[in-house]
mmCIF file of C-alpha atoms and ligand atoms in Angstrom:
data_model
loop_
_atom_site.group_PDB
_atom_site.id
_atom_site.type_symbol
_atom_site.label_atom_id
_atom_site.label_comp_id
_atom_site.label_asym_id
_atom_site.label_seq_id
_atom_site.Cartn_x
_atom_site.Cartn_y
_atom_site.Cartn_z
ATOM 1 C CA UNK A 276 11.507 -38.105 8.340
ATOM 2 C CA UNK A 277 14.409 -37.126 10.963
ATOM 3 C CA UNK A 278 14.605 -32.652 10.482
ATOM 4 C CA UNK A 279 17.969 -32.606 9.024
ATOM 5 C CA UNK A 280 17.109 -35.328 6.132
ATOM 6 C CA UNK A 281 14.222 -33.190 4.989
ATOM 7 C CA UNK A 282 14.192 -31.284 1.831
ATOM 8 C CA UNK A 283 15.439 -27.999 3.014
ATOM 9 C CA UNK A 284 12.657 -24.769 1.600
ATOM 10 C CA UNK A 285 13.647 -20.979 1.376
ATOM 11 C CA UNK A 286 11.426 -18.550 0.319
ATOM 12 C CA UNK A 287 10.489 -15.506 1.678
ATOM 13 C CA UNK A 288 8.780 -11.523 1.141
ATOM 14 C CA UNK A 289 10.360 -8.164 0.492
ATOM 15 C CA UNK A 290 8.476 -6.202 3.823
ATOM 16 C CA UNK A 291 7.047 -3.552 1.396
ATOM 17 C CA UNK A 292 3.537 -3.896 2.934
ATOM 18 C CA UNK A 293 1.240 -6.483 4.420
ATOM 19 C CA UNK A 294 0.637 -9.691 2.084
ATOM 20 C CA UNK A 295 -1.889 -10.333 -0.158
ATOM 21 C CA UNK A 296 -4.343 -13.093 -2.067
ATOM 22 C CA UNK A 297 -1.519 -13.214 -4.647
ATOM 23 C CA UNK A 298 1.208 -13.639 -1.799
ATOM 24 C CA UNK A 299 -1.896 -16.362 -0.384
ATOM 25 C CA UNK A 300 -2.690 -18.687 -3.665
ATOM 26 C CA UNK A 301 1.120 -18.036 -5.409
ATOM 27 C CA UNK A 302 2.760 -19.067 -2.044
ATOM 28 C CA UNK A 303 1.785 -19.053 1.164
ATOM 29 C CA UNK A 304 -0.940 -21.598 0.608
ATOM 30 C CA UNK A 305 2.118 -24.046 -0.165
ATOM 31 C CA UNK A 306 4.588 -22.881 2.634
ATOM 32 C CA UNK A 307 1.867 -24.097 5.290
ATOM 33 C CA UNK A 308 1.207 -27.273 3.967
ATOM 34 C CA UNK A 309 4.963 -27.783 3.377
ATOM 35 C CA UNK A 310 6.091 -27.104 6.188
ATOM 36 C CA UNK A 311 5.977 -30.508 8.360
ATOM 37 C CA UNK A 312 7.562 -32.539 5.052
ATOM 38 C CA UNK A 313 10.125 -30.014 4.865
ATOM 39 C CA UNK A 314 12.721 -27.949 7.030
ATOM 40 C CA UNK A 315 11.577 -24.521 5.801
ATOM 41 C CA UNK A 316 13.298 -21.317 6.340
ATOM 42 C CA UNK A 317 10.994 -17.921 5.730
ATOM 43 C CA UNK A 318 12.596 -14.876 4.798
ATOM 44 C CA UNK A 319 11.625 -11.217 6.147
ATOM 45 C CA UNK A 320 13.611 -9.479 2.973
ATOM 46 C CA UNK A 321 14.193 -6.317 4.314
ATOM 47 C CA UNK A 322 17.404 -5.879 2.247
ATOM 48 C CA UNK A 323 15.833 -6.747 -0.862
ATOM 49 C CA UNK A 324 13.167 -3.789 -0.246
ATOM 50 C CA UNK A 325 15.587 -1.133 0.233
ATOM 51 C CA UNK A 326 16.700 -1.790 -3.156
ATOM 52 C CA UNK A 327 14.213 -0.090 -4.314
ATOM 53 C CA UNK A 328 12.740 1.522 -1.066
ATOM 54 C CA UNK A 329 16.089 3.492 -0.232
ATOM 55 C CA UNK A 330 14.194 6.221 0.465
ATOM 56 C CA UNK A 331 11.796 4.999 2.863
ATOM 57 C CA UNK A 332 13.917 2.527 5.455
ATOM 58 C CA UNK A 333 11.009 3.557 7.851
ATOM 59 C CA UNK A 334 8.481 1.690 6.049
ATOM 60 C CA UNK A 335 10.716 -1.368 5.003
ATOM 61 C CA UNK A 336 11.267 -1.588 9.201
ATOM 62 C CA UNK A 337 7.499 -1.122 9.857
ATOM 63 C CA UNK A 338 6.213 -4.205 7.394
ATOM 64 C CA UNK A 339 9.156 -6.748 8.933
ATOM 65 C CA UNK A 340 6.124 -7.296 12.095
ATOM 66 C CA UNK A 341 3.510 -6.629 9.644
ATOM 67 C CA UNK A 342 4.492 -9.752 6.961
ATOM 68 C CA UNK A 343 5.263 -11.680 10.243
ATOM 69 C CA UNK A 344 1.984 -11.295 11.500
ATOM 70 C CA UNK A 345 0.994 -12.374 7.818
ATOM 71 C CA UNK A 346 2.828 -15.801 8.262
ATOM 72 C CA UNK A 347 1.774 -16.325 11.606
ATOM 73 C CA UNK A 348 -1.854 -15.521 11.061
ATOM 74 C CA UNK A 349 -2.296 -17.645 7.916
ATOM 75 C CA UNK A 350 -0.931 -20.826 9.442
ATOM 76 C CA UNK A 351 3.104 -20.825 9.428
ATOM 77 C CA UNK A 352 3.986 -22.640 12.635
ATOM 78 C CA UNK A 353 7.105 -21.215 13.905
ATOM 79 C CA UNK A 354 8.047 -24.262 15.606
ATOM 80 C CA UNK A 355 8.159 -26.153 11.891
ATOM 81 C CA UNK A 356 9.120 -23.161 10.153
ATOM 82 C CA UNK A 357 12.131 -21.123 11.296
ATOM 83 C CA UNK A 358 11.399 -17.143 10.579
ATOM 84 C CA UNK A 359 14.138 -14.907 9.818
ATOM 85 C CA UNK A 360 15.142 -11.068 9.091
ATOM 86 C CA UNK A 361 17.316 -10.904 6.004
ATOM 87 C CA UNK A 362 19.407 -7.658 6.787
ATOM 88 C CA UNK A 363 20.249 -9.386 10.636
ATOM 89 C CA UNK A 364 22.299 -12.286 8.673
ATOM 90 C CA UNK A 365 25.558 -10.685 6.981
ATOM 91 C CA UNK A 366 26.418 -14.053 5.764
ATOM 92 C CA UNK A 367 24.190 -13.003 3.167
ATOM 93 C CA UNK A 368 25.766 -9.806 2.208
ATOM 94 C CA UNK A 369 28.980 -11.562 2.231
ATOM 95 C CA UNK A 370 28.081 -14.388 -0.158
ATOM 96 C CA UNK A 371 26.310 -11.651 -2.168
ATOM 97 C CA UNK A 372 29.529 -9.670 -2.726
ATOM 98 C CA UNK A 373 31.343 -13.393 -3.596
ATOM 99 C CA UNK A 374 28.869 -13.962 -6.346
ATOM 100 C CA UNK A 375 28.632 -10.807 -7.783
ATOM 101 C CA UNK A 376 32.177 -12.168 -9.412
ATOM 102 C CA UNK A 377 30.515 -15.081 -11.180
ATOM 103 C CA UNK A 378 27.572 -13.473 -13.071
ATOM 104 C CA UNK A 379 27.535 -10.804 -15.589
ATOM 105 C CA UNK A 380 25.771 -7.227 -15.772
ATOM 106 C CA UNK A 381 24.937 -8.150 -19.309
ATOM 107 C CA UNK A 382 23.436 -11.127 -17.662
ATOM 108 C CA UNK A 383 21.144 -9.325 -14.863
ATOM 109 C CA UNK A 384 19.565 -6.704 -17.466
ATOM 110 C CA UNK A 385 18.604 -9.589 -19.363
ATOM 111 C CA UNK A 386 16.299 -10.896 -16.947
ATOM 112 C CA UNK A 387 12.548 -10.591 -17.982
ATOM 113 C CA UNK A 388 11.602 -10.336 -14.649
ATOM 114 C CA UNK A 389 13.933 -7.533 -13.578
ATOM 115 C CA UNK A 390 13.368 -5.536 -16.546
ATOM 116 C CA UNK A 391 9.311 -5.450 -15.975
ATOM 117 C CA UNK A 392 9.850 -4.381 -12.304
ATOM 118 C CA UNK A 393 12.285 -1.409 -14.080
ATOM 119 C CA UNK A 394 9.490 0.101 -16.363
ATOM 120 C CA UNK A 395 6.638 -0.548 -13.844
ATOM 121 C CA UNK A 396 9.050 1.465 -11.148
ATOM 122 C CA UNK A 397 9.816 4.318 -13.707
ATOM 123 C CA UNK A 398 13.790 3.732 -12.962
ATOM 124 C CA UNK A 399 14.519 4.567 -16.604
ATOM 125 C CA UNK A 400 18.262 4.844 -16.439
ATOM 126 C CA UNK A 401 18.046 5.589 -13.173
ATOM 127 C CA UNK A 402 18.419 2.283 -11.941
ATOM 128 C CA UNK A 403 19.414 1.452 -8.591
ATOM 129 C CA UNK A 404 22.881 -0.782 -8.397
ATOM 130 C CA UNK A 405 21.551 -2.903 -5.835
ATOM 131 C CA UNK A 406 18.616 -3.415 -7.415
ATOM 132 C CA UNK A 407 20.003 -4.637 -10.433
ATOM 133 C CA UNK A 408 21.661 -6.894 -8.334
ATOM 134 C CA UNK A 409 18.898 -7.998 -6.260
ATOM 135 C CA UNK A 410 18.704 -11.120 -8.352
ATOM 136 C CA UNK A 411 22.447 -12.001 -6.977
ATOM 137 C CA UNK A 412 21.332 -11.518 -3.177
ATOM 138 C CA UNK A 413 18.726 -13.717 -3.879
ATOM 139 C CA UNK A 414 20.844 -16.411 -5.116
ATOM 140 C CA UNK A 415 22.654 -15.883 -2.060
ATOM 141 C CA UNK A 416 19.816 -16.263 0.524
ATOM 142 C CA UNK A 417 18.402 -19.250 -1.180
ATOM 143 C CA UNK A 418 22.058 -21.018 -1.180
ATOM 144 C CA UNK A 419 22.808 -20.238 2.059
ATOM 145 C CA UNK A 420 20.267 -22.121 2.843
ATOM 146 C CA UNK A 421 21.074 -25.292 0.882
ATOM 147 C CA UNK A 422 17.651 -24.884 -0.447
ATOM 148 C CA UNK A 423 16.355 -27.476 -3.065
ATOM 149 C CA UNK A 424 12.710 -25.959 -2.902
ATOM 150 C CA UNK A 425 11.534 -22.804 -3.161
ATOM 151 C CA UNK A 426 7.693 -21.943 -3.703
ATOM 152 C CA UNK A 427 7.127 -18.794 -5.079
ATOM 153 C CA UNK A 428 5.016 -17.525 -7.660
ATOM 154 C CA UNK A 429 5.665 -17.330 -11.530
ATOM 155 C CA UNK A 430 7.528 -13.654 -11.862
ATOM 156 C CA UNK A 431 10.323 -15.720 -9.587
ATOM 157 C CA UNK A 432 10.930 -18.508 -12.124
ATOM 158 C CA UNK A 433 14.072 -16.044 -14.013
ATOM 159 C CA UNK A 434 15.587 -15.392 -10.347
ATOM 160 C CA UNK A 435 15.854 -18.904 -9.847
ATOM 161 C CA UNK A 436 16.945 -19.723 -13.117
ATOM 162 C CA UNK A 437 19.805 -16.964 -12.649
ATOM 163 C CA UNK A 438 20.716 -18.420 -9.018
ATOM 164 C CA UNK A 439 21.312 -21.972 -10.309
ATOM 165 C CA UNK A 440 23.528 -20.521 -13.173
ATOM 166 C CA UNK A 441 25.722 -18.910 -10.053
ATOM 167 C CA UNK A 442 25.379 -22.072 -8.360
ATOM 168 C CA UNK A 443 26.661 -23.888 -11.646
ATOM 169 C CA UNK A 444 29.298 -21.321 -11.745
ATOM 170 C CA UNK A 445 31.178 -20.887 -8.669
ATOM 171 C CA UNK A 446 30.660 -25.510 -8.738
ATOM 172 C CA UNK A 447 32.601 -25.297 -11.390
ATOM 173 C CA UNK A 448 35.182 -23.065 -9.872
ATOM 174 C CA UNK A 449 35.675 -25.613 -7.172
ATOM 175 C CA UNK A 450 35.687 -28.637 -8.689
ATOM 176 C CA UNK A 451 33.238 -30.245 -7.025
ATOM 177 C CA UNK A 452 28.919 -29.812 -6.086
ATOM 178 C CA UNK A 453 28.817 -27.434 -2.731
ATOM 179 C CA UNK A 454 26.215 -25.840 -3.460
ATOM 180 C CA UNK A 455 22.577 -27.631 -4.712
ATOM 181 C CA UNK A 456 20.734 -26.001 -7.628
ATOM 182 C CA UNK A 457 17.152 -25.223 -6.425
ATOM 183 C CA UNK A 458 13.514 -25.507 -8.287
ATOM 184 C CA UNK A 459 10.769 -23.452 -8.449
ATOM 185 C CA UNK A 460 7.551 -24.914 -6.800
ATOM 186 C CA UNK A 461 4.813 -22.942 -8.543
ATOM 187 C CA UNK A 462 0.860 -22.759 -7.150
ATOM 188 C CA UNK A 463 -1.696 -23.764 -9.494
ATOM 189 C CA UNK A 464 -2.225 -20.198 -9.456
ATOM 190 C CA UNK A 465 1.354 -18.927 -10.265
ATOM 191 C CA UNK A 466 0.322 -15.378 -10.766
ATOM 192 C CA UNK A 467 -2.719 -13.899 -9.272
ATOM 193 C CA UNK A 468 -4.265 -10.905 -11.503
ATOM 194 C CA UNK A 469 -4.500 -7.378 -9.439
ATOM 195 C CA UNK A 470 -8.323 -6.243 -9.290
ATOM 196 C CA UNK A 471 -7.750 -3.876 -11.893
ATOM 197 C CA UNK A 472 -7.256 -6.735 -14.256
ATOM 198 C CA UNK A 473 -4.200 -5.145 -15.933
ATOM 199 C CA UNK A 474 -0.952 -6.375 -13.799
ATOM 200 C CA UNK A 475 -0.357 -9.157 -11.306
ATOM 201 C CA UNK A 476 -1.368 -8.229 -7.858
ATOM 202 C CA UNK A 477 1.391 -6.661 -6.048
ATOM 203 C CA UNK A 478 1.906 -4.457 -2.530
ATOM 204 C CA UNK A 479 3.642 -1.678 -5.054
ATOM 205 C CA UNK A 480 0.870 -1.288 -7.978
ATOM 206 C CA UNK A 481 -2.191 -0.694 -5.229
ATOM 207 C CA UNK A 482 -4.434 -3.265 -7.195
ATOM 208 C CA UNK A 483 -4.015 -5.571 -4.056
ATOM 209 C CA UNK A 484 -6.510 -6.988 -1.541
ATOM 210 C CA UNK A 485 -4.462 -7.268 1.973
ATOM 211 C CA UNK A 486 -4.755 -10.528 4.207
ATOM 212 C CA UNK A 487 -5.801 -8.280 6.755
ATOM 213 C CA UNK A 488 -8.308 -6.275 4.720
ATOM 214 C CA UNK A 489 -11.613 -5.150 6.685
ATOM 215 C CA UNK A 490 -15.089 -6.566 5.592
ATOM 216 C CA UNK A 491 -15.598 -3.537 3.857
ATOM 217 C CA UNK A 492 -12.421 -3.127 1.961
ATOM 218 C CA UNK A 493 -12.866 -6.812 0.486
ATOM 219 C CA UNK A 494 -16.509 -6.068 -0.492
ATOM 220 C CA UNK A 495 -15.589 -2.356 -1.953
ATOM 221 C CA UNK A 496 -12.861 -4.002 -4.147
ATOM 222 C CA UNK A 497 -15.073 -6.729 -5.320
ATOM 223 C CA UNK A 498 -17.833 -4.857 -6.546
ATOM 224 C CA UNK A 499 -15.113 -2.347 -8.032
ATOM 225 C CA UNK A 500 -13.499 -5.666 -10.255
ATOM 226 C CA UNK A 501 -13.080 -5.431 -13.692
ATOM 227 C CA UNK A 502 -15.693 -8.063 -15.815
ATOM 228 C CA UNK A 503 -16.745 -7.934 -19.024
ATOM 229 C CA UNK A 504 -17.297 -4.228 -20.584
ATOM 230 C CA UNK A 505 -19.766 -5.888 -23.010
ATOM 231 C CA UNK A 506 -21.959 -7.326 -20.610
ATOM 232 C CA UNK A 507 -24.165 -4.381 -20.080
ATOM 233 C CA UNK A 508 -27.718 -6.444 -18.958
ATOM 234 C CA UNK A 509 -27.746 -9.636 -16.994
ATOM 235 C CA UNK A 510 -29.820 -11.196 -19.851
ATOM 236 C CA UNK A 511 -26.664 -10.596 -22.660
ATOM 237 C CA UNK A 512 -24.053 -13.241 -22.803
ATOM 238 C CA UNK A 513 -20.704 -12.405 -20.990
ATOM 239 C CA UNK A 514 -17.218 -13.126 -21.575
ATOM 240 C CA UNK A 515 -15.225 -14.726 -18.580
ATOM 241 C CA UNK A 516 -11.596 -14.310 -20.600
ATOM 242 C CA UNK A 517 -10.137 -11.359 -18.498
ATOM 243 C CA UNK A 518 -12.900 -10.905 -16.497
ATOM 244 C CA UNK A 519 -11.442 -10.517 -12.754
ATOM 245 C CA UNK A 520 -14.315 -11.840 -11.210
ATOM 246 C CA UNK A 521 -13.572 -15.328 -12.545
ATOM 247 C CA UNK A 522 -10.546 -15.598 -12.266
ATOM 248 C CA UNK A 523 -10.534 -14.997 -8.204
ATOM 249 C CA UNK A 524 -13.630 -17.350 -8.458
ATOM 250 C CA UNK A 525 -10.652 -19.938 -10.093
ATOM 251 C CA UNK A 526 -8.657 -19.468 -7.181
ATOM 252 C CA UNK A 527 -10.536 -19.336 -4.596
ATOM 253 C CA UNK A 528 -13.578 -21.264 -4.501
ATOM 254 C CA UNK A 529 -13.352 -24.440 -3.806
ATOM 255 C CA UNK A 530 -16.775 -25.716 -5.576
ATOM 256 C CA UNK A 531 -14.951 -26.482 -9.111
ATOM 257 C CA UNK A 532 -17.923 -27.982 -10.438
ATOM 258 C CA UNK A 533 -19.969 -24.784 -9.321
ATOM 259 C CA UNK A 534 -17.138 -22.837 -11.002
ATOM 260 C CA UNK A 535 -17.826 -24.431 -14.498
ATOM 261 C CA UNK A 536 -21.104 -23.884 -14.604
ATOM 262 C CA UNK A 537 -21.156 -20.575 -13.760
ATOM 263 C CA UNK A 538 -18.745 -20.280 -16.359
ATOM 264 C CA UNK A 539 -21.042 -21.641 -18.660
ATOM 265 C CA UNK A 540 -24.299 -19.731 -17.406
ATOM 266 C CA UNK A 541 -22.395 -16.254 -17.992
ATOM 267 C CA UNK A 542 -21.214 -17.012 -21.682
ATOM 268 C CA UNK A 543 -24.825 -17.845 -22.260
ATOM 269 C CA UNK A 544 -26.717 -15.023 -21.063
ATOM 270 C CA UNK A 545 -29.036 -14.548 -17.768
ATOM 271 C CA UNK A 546 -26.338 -14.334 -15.092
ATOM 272 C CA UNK A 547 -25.827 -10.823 -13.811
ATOM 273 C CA UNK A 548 -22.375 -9.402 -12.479
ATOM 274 C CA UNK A 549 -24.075 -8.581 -9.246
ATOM 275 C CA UNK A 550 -25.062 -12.407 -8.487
ATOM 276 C CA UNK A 551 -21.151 -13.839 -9.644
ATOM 277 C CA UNK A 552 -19.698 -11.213 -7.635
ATOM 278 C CA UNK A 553 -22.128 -11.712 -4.370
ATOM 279 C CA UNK A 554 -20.625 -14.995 -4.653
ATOM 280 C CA UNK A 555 -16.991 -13.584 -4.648
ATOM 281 C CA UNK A 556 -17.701 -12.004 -1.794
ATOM 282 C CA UNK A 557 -18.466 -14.754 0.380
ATOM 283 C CA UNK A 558 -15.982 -17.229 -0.387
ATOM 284 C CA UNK A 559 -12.990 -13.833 0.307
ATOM 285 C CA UNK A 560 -15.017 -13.087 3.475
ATOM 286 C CA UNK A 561 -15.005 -16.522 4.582
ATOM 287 C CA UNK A 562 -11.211 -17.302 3.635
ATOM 288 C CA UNK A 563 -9.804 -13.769 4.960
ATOM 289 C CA UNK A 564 -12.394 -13.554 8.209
ATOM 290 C CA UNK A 565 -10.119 -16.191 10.431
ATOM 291 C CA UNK A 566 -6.755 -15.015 9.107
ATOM 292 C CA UNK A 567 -7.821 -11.791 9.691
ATOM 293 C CA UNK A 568 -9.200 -12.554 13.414
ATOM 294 C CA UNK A 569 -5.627 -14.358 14.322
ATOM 295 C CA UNK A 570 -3.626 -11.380 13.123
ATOM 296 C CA UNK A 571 -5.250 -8.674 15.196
ATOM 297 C CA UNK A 572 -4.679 -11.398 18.018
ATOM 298 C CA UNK A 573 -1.303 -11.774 17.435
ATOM 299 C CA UNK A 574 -0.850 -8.365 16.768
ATOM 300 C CA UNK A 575 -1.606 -7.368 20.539
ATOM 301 C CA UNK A 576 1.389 -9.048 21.401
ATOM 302 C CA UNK A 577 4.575 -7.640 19.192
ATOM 303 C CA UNK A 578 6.372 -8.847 21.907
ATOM 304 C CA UNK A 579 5.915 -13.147 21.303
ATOM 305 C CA UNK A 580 6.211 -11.927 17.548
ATOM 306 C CA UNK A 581 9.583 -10.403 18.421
ATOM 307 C CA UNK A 582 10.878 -13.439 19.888
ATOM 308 C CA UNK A 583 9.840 -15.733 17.503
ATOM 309 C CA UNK A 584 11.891 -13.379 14.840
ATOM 310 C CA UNK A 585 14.690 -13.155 17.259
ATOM 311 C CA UNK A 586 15.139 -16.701 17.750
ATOM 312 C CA UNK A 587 14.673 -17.472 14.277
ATOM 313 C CA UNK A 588 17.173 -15.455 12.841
ATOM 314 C CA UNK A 589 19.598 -16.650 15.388
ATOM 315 C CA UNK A 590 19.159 -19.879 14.580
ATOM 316 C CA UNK A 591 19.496 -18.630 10.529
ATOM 317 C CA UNK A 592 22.886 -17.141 11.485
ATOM 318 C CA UNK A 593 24.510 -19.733 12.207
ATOM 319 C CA UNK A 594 23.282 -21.517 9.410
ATOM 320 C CA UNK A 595 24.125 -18.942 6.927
ATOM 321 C CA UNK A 596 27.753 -18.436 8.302
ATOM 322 C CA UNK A 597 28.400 -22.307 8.142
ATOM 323 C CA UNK A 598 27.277 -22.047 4.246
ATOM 324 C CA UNK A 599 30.091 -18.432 4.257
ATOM 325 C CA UNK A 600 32.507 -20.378 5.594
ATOM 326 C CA UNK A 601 32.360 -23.479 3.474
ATOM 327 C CA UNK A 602 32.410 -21.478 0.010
ATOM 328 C CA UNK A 603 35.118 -19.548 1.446
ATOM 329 C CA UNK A 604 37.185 -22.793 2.380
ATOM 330 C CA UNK A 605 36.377 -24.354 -1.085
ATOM 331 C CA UNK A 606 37.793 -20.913 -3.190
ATOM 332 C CA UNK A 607 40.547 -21.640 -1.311
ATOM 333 C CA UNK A 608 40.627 -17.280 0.188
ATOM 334 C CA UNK A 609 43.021 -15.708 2.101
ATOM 335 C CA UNK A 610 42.253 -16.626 5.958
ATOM 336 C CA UNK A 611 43.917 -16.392 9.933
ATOM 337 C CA UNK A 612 44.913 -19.632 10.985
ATOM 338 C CA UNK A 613 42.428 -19.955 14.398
HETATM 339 P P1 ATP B 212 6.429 -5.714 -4.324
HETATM 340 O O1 ATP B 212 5.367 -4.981 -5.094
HETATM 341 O O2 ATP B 212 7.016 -4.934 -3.207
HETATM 342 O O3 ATP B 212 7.468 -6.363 -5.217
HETATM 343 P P2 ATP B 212 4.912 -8.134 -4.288
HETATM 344 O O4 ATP B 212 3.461 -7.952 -4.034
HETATM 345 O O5 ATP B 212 5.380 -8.359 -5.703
HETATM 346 O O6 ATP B 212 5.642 -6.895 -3.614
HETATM 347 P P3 ATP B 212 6.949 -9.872 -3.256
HETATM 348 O O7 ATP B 212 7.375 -9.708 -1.849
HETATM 349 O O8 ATP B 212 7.792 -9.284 -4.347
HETATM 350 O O9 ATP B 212 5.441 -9.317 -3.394
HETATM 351 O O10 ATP B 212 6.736 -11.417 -3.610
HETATM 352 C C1 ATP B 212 6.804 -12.428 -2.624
HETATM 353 C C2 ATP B 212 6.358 -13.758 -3.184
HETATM 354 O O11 ATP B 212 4.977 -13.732 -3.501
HETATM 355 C C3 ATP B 212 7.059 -14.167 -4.479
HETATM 356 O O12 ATP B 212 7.261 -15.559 -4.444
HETATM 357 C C4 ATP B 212 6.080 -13.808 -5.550
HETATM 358 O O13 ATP B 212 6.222 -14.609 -6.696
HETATM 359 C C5 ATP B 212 4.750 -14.114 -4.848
HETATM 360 N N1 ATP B 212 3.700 -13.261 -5.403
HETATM 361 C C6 ATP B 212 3.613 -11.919 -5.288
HETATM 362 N N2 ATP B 212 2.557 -11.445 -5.959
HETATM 363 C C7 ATP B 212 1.945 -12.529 -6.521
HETATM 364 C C8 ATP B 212 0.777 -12.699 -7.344
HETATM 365 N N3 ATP B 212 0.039 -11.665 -7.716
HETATM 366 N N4 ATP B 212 0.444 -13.948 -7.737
HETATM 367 C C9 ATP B 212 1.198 -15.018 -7.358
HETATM 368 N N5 ATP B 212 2.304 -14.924 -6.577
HETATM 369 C C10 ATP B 212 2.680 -13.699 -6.162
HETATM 370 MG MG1 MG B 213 7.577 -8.308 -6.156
#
């Protein structure tokens, strides 16, 4: 398919810390193979993270390289794949501020997924404005865009929902379709369990297990996964419901037919949580050891990194501002003749 028939992708990471296995099976498994059917833009969100990291710009800097060594180390091909760095594009900001007028605050503290991330931060009423509005940036980035297709995991499905309500919105307004509404690609696994068992995996509840994690970090959280509570003796019969173990083994092995009769061997009795987690082990070591080889390649050279970013988001200003400039032509606002 010529590039600029394909269907266009935007998706991207708040740079709160280096990516995951939730960020791998919700989404970046699906970005790489995407990315020669589509034109696919990645987003560093480095904006989005200081709504909530305002006090720690320093860190939100430091993890723009870190989750683009991340893309680049798990398979994202910057010449199929343009990488960008949100807060480098004011386009965004700009369509942000636009959109803001065609959506509600009744409307953003309705939305599941925003109120979740409130209580697990602690905001109480404390709640950072651009926070709350985080889901209106966001609906900004992926328009900008044009995107029809964004893969993301399951906690994303209410931002999307919200964005193509703005989209519906400010089409309306105009008269006419500008913008494209967008749908949610979800991975099989949509939402990866942390290895505490209790919340999805994420860089801010430290229940995570990095791309980039050492041998020993991978085999320290495995044997430290939540099973079964019940299943004191190998000999007893096990639950796999909630128990951590199986679900990763879900994921990420491969053997499906091994995978069900494991399964089946655990509910019955006789299968220790030493042997199903040995197993664990080697199917993370194996998936994680060549990502993590590529990244500490790549990481000796910030430099090529830099560039890539650097021409990427170059190449996403432009876009961006072309998207500005149309909406801003079709409200029919206030501008200089040229
Ligand atoms: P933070 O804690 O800073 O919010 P995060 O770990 O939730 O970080 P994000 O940058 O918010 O990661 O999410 C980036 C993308 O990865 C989103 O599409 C999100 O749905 C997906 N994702 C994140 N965590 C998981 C998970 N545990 N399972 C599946 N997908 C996930
Ligand atoms: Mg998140």
């Amino acid at each position: 398919m010529p590039v600029d028939t394909k269907p266009i992708i935007l998706t991207g990471d708040r740079t709160t810390g280096p990516l995951h296995l939730g960020h791998y099976a919700g989404s970046l498994k699906n970005r790489v193979a995407l990315q020669d059917s589509h034109r696919q833009f990645l987003l560093l969100a480095d904006a989005q993270a200081l709504t909530d990291h305002a006090h720690d710009p320093a860190k939100v800097r430091r993890n723009v390289l870190e989750v683009a060594l991340d893309y680049l180390a798990v398979g994202i091909d910057p010449a199929k794949t343009t990488i960008c760095v949100q807060s480098c594009l004011p386009a965004l900001a700009e369509l942000t501020t636009l959109y803001m007028n065609f959506v509600t605050v009744a409307r953003l503290e309705r939305n599941p997924t925003i109120k979740d991330e409130i209580q697990a931060r602690g905001f109480g009423r404390d709640i950072p404005a651009g926070f709350l509005c985080y889901p209106v940036a966001q609906a900004a980035d992926i328009t900008a865009f044009k995107a029809t297709v964004v893969p993301v995991g399951e906690d994303q499905l209410p931002l999307i929902e919200q964005t193509n309500e703005i989209v519906r919105r400010l089409n309306h307004q105009i008269g006419r379709d500008v913008l494209p509404e967008a749908r949610a690609l979800i991975a099989p696994v949509g939402r990866l369990l942390g290895v505490d068992g209790k919340a999805k995996m994420s860089k801010s509840h430290g229940n995570a297990i990095a791309l980039s994690a050492a041998p020993e970090a991978i085999r320290d959280a495995v044997r430290r996964m939540y099973t079964d509570p019940n299943h004191l003796r190998a000999a007893d019969p096990g639950s796999v419901e909630g128990n951590v173990v199986f679900t990763y083994l879900e994921a990420f092995d491969e053997d499906r037919e091994a995978v069900v009769a494991l399964k089946a061997h655990y509910r019955r009795g006789g299968l220790g949580d030493v042997a199903v987690k040995r197993r664990l082990d080697d199917i993370l070591q194996a998936l994680l050891a060549p990502i993590r080889e590529r990244r500490a390649a790549l990481a000796r050279d910030p430099g090529h990194v830099l560039r890539v970013l650097r021409a990427g988001t170059l190449e996403a200003r432009e876009r961006t501002q072309a998207t500005l400039d149309e909406i801003r032509h079709a409200l029919g606002l206030f501008t200089f003749d040229r």
